[in-house]
Structures are given as C-alpha cells and as structure tokens.
Short mmCIF file of C-alpha atoms in Angstrom, two decimals:
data_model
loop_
_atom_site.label_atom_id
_atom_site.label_comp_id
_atom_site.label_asym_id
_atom_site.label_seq_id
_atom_site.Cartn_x
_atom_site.Cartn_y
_atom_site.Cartn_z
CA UNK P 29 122.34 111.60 93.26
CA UNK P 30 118.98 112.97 94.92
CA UNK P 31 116.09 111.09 93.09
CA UNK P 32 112.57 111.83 94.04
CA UNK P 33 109.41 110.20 92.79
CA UNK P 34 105.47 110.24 93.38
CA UNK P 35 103.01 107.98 92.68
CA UNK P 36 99.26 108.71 92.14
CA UNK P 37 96.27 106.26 92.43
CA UNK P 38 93.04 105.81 92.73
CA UNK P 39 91.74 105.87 95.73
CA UNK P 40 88.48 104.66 94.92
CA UNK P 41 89.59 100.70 96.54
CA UNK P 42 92.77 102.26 98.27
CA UNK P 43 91.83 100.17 101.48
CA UNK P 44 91.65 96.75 99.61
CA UNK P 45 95.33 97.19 98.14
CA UNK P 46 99.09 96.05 99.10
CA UNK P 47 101.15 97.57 97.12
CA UNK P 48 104.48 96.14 96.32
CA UNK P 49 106.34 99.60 95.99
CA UNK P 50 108.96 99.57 93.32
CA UNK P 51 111.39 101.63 94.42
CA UNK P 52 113.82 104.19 91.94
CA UNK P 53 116.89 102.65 93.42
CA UNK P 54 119.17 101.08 91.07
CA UNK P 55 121.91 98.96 91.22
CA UNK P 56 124.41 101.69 91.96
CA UNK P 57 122.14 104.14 93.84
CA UNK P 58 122.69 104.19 97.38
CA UNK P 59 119.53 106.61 98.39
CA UNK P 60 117.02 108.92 97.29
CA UNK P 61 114.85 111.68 99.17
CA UNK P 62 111.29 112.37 98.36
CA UNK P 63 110.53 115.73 100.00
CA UNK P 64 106.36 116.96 99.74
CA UNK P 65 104.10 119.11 101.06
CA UNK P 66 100.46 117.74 100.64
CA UNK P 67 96.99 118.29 101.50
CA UNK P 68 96.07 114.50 101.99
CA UNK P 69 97.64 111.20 102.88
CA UNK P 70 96.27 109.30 100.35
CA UNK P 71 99.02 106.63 99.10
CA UNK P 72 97.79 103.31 99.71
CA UNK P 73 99.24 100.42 102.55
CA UNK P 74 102.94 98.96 100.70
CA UNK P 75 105.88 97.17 101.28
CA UNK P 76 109.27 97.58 99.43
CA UNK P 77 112.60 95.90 99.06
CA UNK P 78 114.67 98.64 100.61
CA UNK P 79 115.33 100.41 104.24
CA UNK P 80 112.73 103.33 105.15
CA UNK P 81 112.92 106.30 107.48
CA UNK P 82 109.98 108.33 107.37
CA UNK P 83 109.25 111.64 108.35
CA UNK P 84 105.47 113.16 109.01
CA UNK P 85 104.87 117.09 110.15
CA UNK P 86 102.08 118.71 111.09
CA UNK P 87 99.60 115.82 110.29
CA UNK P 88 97.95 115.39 113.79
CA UNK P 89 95.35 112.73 114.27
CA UNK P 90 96.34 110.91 110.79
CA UNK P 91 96.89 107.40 111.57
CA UNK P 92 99.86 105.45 111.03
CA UNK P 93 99.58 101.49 110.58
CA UNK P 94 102.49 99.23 110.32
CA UNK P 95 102.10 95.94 110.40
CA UNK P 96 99.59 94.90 112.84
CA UNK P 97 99.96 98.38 114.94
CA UNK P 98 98.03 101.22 114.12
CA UNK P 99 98.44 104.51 116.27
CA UNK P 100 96.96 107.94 115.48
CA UNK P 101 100.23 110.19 115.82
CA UNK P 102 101.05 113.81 117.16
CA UNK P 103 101.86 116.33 115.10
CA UNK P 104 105.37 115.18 114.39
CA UNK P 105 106.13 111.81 113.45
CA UNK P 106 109.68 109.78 113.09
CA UNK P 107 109.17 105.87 111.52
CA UNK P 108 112.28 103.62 110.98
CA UNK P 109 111.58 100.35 108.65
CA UNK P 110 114.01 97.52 107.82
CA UNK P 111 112.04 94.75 107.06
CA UNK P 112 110.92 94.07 103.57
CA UNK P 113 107.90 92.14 104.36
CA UNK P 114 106.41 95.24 106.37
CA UNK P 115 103.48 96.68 105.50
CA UNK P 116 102.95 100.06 106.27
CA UNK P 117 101.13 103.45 105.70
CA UNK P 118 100.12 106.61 106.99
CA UNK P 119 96.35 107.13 106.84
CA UNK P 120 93.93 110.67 106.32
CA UNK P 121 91.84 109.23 109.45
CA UNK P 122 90.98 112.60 111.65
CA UNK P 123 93.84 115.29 109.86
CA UNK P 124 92.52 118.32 109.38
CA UNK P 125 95.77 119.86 108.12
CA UNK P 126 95.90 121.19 104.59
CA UNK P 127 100.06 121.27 105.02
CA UNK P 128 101.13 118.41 105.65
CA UNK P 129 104.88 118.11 104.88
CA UNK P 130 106.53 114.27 104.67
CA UNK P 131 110.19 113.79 103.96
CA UNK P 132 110.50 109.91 102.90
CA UNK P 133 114.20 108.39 102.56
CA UNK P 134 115.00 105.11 101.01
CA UNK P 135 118.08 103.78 101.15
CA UNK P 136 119.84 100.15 100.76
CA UNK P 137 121.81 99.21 103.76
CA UNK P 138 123.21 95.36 104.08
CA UNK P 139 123.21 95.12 107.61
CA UNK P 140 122.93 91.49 108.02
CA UNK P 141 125.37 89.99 106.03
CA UNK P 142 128.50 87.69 107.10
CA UNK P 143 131.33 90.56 107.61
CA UNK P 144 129.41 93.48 106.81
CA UNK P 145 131.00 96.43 108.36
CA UNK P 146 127.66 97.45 110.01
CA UNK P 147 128.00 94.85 112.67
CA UNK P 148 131.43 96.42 113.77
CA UNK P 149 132.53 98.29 116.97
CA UNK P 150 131.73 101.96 115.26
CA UNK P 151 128.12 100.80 113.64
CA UNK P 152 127.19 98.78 117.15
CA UNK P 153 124.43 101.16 118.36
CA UNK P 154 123.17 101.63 114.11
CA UNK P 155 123.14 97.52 113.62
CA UNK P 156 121.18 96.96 116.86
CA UNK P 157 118.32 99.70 115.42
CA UNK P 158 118.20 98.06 112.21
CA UNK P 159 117.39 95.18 114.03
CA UNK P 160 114.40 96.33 116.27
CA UNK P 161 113.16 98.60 113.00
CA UNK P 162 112.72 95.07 111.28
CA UNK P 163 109.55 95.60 113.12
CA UNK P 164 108.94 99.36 112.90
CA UNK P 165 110.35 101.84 114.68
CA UNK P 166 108.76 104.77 115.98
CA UNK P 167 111.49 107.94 117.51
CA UNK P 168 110.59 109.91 120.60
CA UNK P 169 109.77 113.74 120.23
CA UNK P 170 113.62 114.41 121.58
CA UNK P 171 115.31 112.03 119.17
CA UNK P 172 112.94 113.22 116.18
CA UNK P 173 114.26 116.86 117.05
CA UNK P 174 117.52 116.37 117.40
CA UNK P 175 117.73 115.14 113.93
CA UNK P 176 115.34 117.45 112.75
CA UNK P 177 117.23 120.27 110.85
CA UNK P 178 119.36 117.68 109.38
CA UNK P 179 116.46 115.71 108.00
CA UNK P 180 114.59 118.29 106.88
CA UNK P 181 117.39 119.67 104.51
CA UNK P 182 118.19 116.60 102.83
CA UNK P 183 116.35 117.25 99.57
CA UNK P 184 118.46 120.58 98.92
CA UNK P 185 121.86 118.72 99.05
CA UNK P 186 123.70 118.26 95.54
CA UNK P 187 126.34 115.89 96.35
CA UNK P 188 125.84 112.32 96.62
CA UNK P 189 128.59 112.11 99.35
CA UNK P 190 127.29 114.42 101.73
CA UNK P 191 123.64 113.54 101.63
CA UNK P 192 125.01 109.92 101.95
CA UNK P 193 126.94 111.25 105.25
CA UNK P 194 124.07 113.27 106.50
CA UNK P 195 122.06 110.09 106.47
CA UNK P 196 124.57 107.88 108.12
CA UNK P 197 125.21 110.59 110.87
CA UNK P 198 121.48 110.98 111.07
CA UNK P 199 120.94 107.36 111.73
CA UNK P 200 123.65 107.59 114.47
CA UNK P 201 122.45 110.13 116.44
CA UNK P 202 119.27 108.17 116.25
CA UNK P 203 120.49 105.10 117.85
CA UNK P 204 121.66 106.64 120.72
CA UNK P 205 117.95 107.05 122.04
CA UNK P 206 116.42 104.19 124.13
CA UNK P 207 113.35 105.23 124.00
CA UNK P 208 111.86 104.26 120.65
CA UNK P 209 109.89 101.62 120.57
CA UNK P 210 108.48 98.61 118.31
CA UNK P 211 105.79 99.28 116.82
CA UNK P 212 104.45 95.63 114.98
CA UNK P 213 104.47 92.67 116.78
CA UNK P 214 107.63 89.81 116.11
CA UNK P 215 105.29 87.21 114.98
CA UNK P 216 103.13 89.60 112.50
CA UNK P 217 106.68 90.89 110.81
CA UNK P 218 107.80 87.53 110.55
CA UNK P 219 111.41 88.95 112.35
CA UNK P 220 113.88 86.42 114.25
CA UNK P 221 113.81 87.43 117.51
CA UNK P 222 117.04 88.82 119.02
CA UNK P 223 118.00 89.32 122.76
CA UNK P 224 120.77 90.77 124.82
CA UNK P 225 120.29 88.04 127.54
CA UNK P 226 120.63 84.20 125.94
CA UNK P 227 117.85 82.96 128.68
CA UNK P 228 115.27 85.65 127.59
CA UNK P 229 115.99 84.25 124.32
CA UNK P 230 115.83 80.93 124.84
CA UNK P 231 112.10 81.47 126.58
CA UNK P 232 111.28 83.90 123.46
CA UNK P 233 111.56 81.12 120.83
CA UNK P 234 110.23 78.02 122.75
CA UNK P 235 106.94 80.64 122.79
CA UNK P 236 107.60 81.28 119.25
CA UNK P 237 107.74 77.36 118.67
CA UNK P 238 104.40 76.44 120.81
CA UNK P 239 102.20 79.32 120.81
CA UNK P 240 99.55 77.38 120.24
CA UNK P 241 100.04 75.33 123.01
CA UNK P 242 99.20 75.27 126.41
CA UNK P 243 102.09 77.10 128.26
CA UNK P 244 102.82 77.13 131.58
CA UNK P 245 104.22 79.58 133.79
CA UNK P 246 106.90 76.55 135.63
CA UNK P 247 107.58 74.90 132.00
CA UNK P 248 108.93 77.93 131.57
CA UNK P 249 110.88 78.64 134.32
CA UNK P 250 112.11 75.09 134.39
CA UNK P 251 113.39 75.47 131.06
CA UNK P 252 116.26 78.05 132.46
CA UNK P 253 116.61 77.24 135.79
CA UNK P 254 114.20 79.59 138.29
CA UNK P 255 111.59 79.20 140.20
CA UNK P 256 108.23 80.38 138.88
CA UNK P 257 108.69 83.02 141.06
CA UNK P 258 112.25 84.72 140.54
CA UNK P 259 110.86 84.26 136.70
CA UNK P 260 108.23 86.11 136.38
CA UNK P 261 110.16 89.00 137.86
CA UNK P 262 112.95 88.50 135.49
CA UNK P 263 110.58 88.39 132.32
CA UNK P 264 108.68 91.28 133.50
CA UNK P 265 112.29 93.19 134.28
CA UNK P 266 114.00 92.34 131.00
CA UNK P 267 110.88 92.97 128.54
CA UNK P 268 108.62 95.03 129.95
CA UNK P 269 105.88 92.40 129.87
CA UNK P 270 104.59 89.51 132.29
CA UNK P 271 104.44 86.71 130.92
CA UNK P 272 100.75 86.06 130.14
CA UNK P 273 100.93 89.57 128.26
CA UNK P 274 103.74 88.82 125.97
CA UNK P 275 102.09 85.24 125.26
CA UNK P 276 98.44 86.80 124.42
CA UNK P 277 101.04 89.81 122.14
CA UNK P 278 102.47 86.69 120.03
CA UNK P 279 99.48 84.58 119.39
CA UNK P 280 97.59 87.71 118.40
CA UNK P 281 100.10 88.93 115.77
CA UNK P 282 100.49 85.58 113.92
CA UNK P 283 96.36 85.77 114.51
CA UNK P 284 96.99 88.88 112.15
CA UNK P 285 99.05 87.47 110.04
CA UNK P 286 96.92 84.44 109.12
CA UNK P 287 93.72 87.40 108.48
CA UNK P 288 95.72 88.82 106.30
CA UNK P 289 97.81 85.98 104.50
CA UNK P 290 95.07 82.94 104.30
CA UNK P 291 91.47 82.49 103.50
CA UNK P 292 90.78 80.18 106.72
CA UNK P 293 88.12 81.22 108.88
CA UNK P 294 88.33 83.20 111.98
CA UNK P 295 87.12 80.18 114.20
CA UNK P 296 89.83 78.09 112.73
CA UNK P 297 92.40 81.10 113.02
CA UNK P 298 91.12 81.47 116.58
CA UNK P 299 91.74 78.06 117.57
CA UNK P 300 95.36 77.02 115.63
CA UNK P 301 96.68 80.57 117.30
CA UNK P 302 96.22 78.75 120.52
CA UNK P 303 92.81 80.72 121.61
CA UNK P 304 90.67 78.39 123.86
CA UNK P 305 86.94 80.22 122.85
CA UNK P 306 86.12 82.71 119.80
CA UNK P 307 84.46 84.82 122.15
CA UNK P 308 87.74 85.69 124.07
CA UNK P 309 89.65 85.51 120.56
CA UNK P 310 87.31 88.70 119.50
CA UNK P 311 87.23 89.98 122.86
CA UNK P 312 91.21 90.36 123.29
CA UNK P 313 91.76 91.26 119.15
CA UNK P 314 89.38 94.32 119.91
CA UNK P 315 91.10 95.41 122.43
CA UNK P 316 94.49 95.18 121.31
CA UNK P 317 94.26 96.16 117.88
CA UNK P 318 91.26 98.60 117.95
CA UNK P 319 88.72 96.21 115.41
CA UNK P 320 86.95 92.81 115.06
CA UNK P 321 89.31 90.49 112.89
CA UNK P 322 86.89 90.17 110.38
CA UNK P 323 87.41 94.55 110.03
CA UNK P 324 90.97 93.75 109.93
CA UNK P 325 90.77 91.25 107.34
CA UNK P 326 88.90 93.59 105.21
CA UNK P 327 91.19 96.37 105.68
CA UNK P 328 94.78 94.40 104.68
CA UNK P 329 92.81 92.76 102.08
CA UNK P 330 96.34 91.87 100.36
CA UNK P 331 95.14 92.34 96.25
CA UNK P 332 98.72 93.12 95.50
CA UNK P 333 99.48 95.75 92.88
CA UNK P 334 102.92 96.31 90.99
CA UNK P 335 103.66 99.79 89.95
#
C-alpha cells in the first residue's frame, strides 16, 4: 500500500540539525512513495533506518550533500542510499525554480544477510549497487532516463504488487549502468570496503588500518608482490586513483567524520588523521570539500532531532 508523508520544520536552525528520520514503514510494509511538487528544498540534513532512492527535477543549482560530498546538481537528479548511518540532503543553495518536483522512495531491502536471495545469480548486478550506494549513489543522465517514466508514475499505482515490481525492475535496469559513481567517501560512511580483485583489497584495508601512518609507496607493493612500479599502474588501473590520491581521499573523510562526531580540536583531528602540518590539513580539506573544517563542523553540527 502507497503511503506518503511530509514533514514540516522550522527552518530557523535547519543547518545545526541531524535528523534521525522516522520513517512510515511498518513491520509489514515493504515501501512507500512520497511524490511533491515544491517551491523550496527546505527539509533539514537526516539519516533513516531504511533504503533510499531519490529523485530531484528541475531544481538546477540546489545542492545535494551526502555524507562528506556535496555537489550542486543539474536539473535532473537520481540518488541511491543504503547505508543507515548516511547523512544526506538536498539544499535551496542557488535554485531559482518555483517547481521543483521530488519523487522520494523508501523501501526495506535485506541485502546483506546470510542466504538472502539478493546475493543470488538473478539479483547479482542489484546486490553489487546496494553495496556501492552504502556510500551514495549518484545515476548518470542515461540511466536516470531510462527509468524515468517508470519512476515518475509510481505514486498513481494502487496495487501493492505492482508498485513493488516496478521498483524491483526499476532498480534492475539501474544496475546495469557503470557509470554511477560514489558519492561519500568509505571512511566518512563508515562502509566495509568491497573489491572485485582480492589484492586491491588487501591494499584497501591495510590503508584503512594505518591511515595515520606513514605509508609508503614499496610497503605497499611489497605487501602483494610488485614492484613499486607495476603497482602504481595497477592501483591507478583498478580504482581510478594513484595512490597518494586515494590515501589523502581516506584520511580526509575520517577527518570529516571526527568534525562531525567528536568535540576534539582541528589540530588534534589534523594530526591523529595522519596530516603532517595544519596548514596543509586546511589547505587540502578546502580543496576537496569546498570549506575550512571548522565551516564544516558548523554545518553537520549533529543536535539530533526525533520526529
């Protein structure tokens, strides 16, 4: 059964607030579609204990935020979430448009479970999406409009069944796009990190384990079998990243984290997240995530709210 539900707040401290989102799911509900056409984005940054796919429409230059990553989007945005730790929200910021139209679906999928059908042959290319969405998960323009019609007439169907299905096929037809991409980093969503080849793996969590450390380029290497060399090419091939980059990526998002989640100081934040000066710590958080950390302490200020 369709269920739809709206909250208004004040917005007068809408910055300074988490909200834990309490969902209308019950224990037998599968799903629910909210489907709005508004003026303003003005529902404040959240989290919830279910799945997310959210859809945005003619809302250029609003800016979407989840987790540590925060991108002003297009006029047509597509946002996957699996992770119940994520926060996320989609901000006024430069929108001019006074029709904005968002279809939000929630949904409780097990995907993770011992048995659980979802990690079978048929729900291979689904599962491994859940997976990277544990992150957030922003859709290309051709995915987002190949699922477009279907998405967009969710709200009108009466039977549980179907709008169930529609989802489901929804979701497949998503997976079969490779060119989505993460949008927080692994450390910031707190996600195990997952890998198609066991060495990039194996080099992903001894980073995970010693960010803070002093790594080097041949402990690395050494640690699979290469030469510094053939490594570095591998890395780069199989992530997308040198080295150095992806290191600087994970010691900045549990950086974030730590703003968000602890009272210590930004000195002591700088140095435990394995940052050798605060100047460079500033320098480097500035330009990857667009503010000073003290701004993006004071803008995930986490004064959680239950509603």
């Amino acid at each position: 059964m369709q269920r739809i539900i709206d909250y208004t707040l004040s917005s007068g401290n809408m910055e300074t607030k988490v909200i834990h989102e309490i969902t209308p799911l019950g224990v037998h509900d599968f799903m629910y579609v909210a489907d709005r056409h508004k003026q303003v984005m003005d529902y404040p940054i959240h989290h919830h204990d279910v799945l997310e796919l959210n859809f945005v429409e003619n809302a250029a230059g609003c800016r979407r935020v989840v987790g540590d990553s925060s991108e002003v989007i297009d006029d047509i945005d597509l946002v996957l979430i699996t992770s119940p730790d994520l926060e996320h929200v989609w901000e006024q910021h430069e929108c001019r448009s006074d029709d904005i139209h968002e279809v939000t679906v929630q949904f409780k999928i097990d995907f993770e479970s011992e048995n659980t059908p979802w990690q079978t042959n048929p729900f291979k290319s689904i599962y491994k999406m859940m997976e990277r969405a544990k992150q957030g998960l922003a859709f290309s323009r051709p995915a987002i409009m190949t699922v477009y019609h279907r998405l967009t007439r969710l709200s009108v169907i009466e039977e549980s069944f179907v709008m169930a299905q529609e989802l489901l096929y929804i979701l497949y037809e998503l997976s079969k796009f490779d060119d989505a991409h993460e949008l927080s980093s692994s450390s910031y969503a707190k996600v195990n990190l997952e890998s198609e080849s066991r060495r990039v793996l194996k080099v992903k969590n001894f980073i995970d384990q010693h960010y803070k450390d002093d790594i080097r380029l041949e402990q690395l290497a050494d640690l699979i079998g290469m030469t510094p060399t053939a490594f570095s090419r591998y890395f780069k091939h199989r992530t997308g990243k040198n080295l150095s980059e992806y290191i600087l990526d994970i010691r900045l998002g549990y950086a974030a984290r730590r703003l968000v989640d602890t009272t210590d100081t930004v000195a002591e934040i700088c140095y435990c997240c394995g940052f050798n000066t605060l100047s460079n710590f500033n320098r480097q958080f500035r330009k990857r995530k667009g503010c000073n950390p003290t701004e993006f302490r004071e803008k995930y200020c986490k004064t959680k709210v239950i509603i």
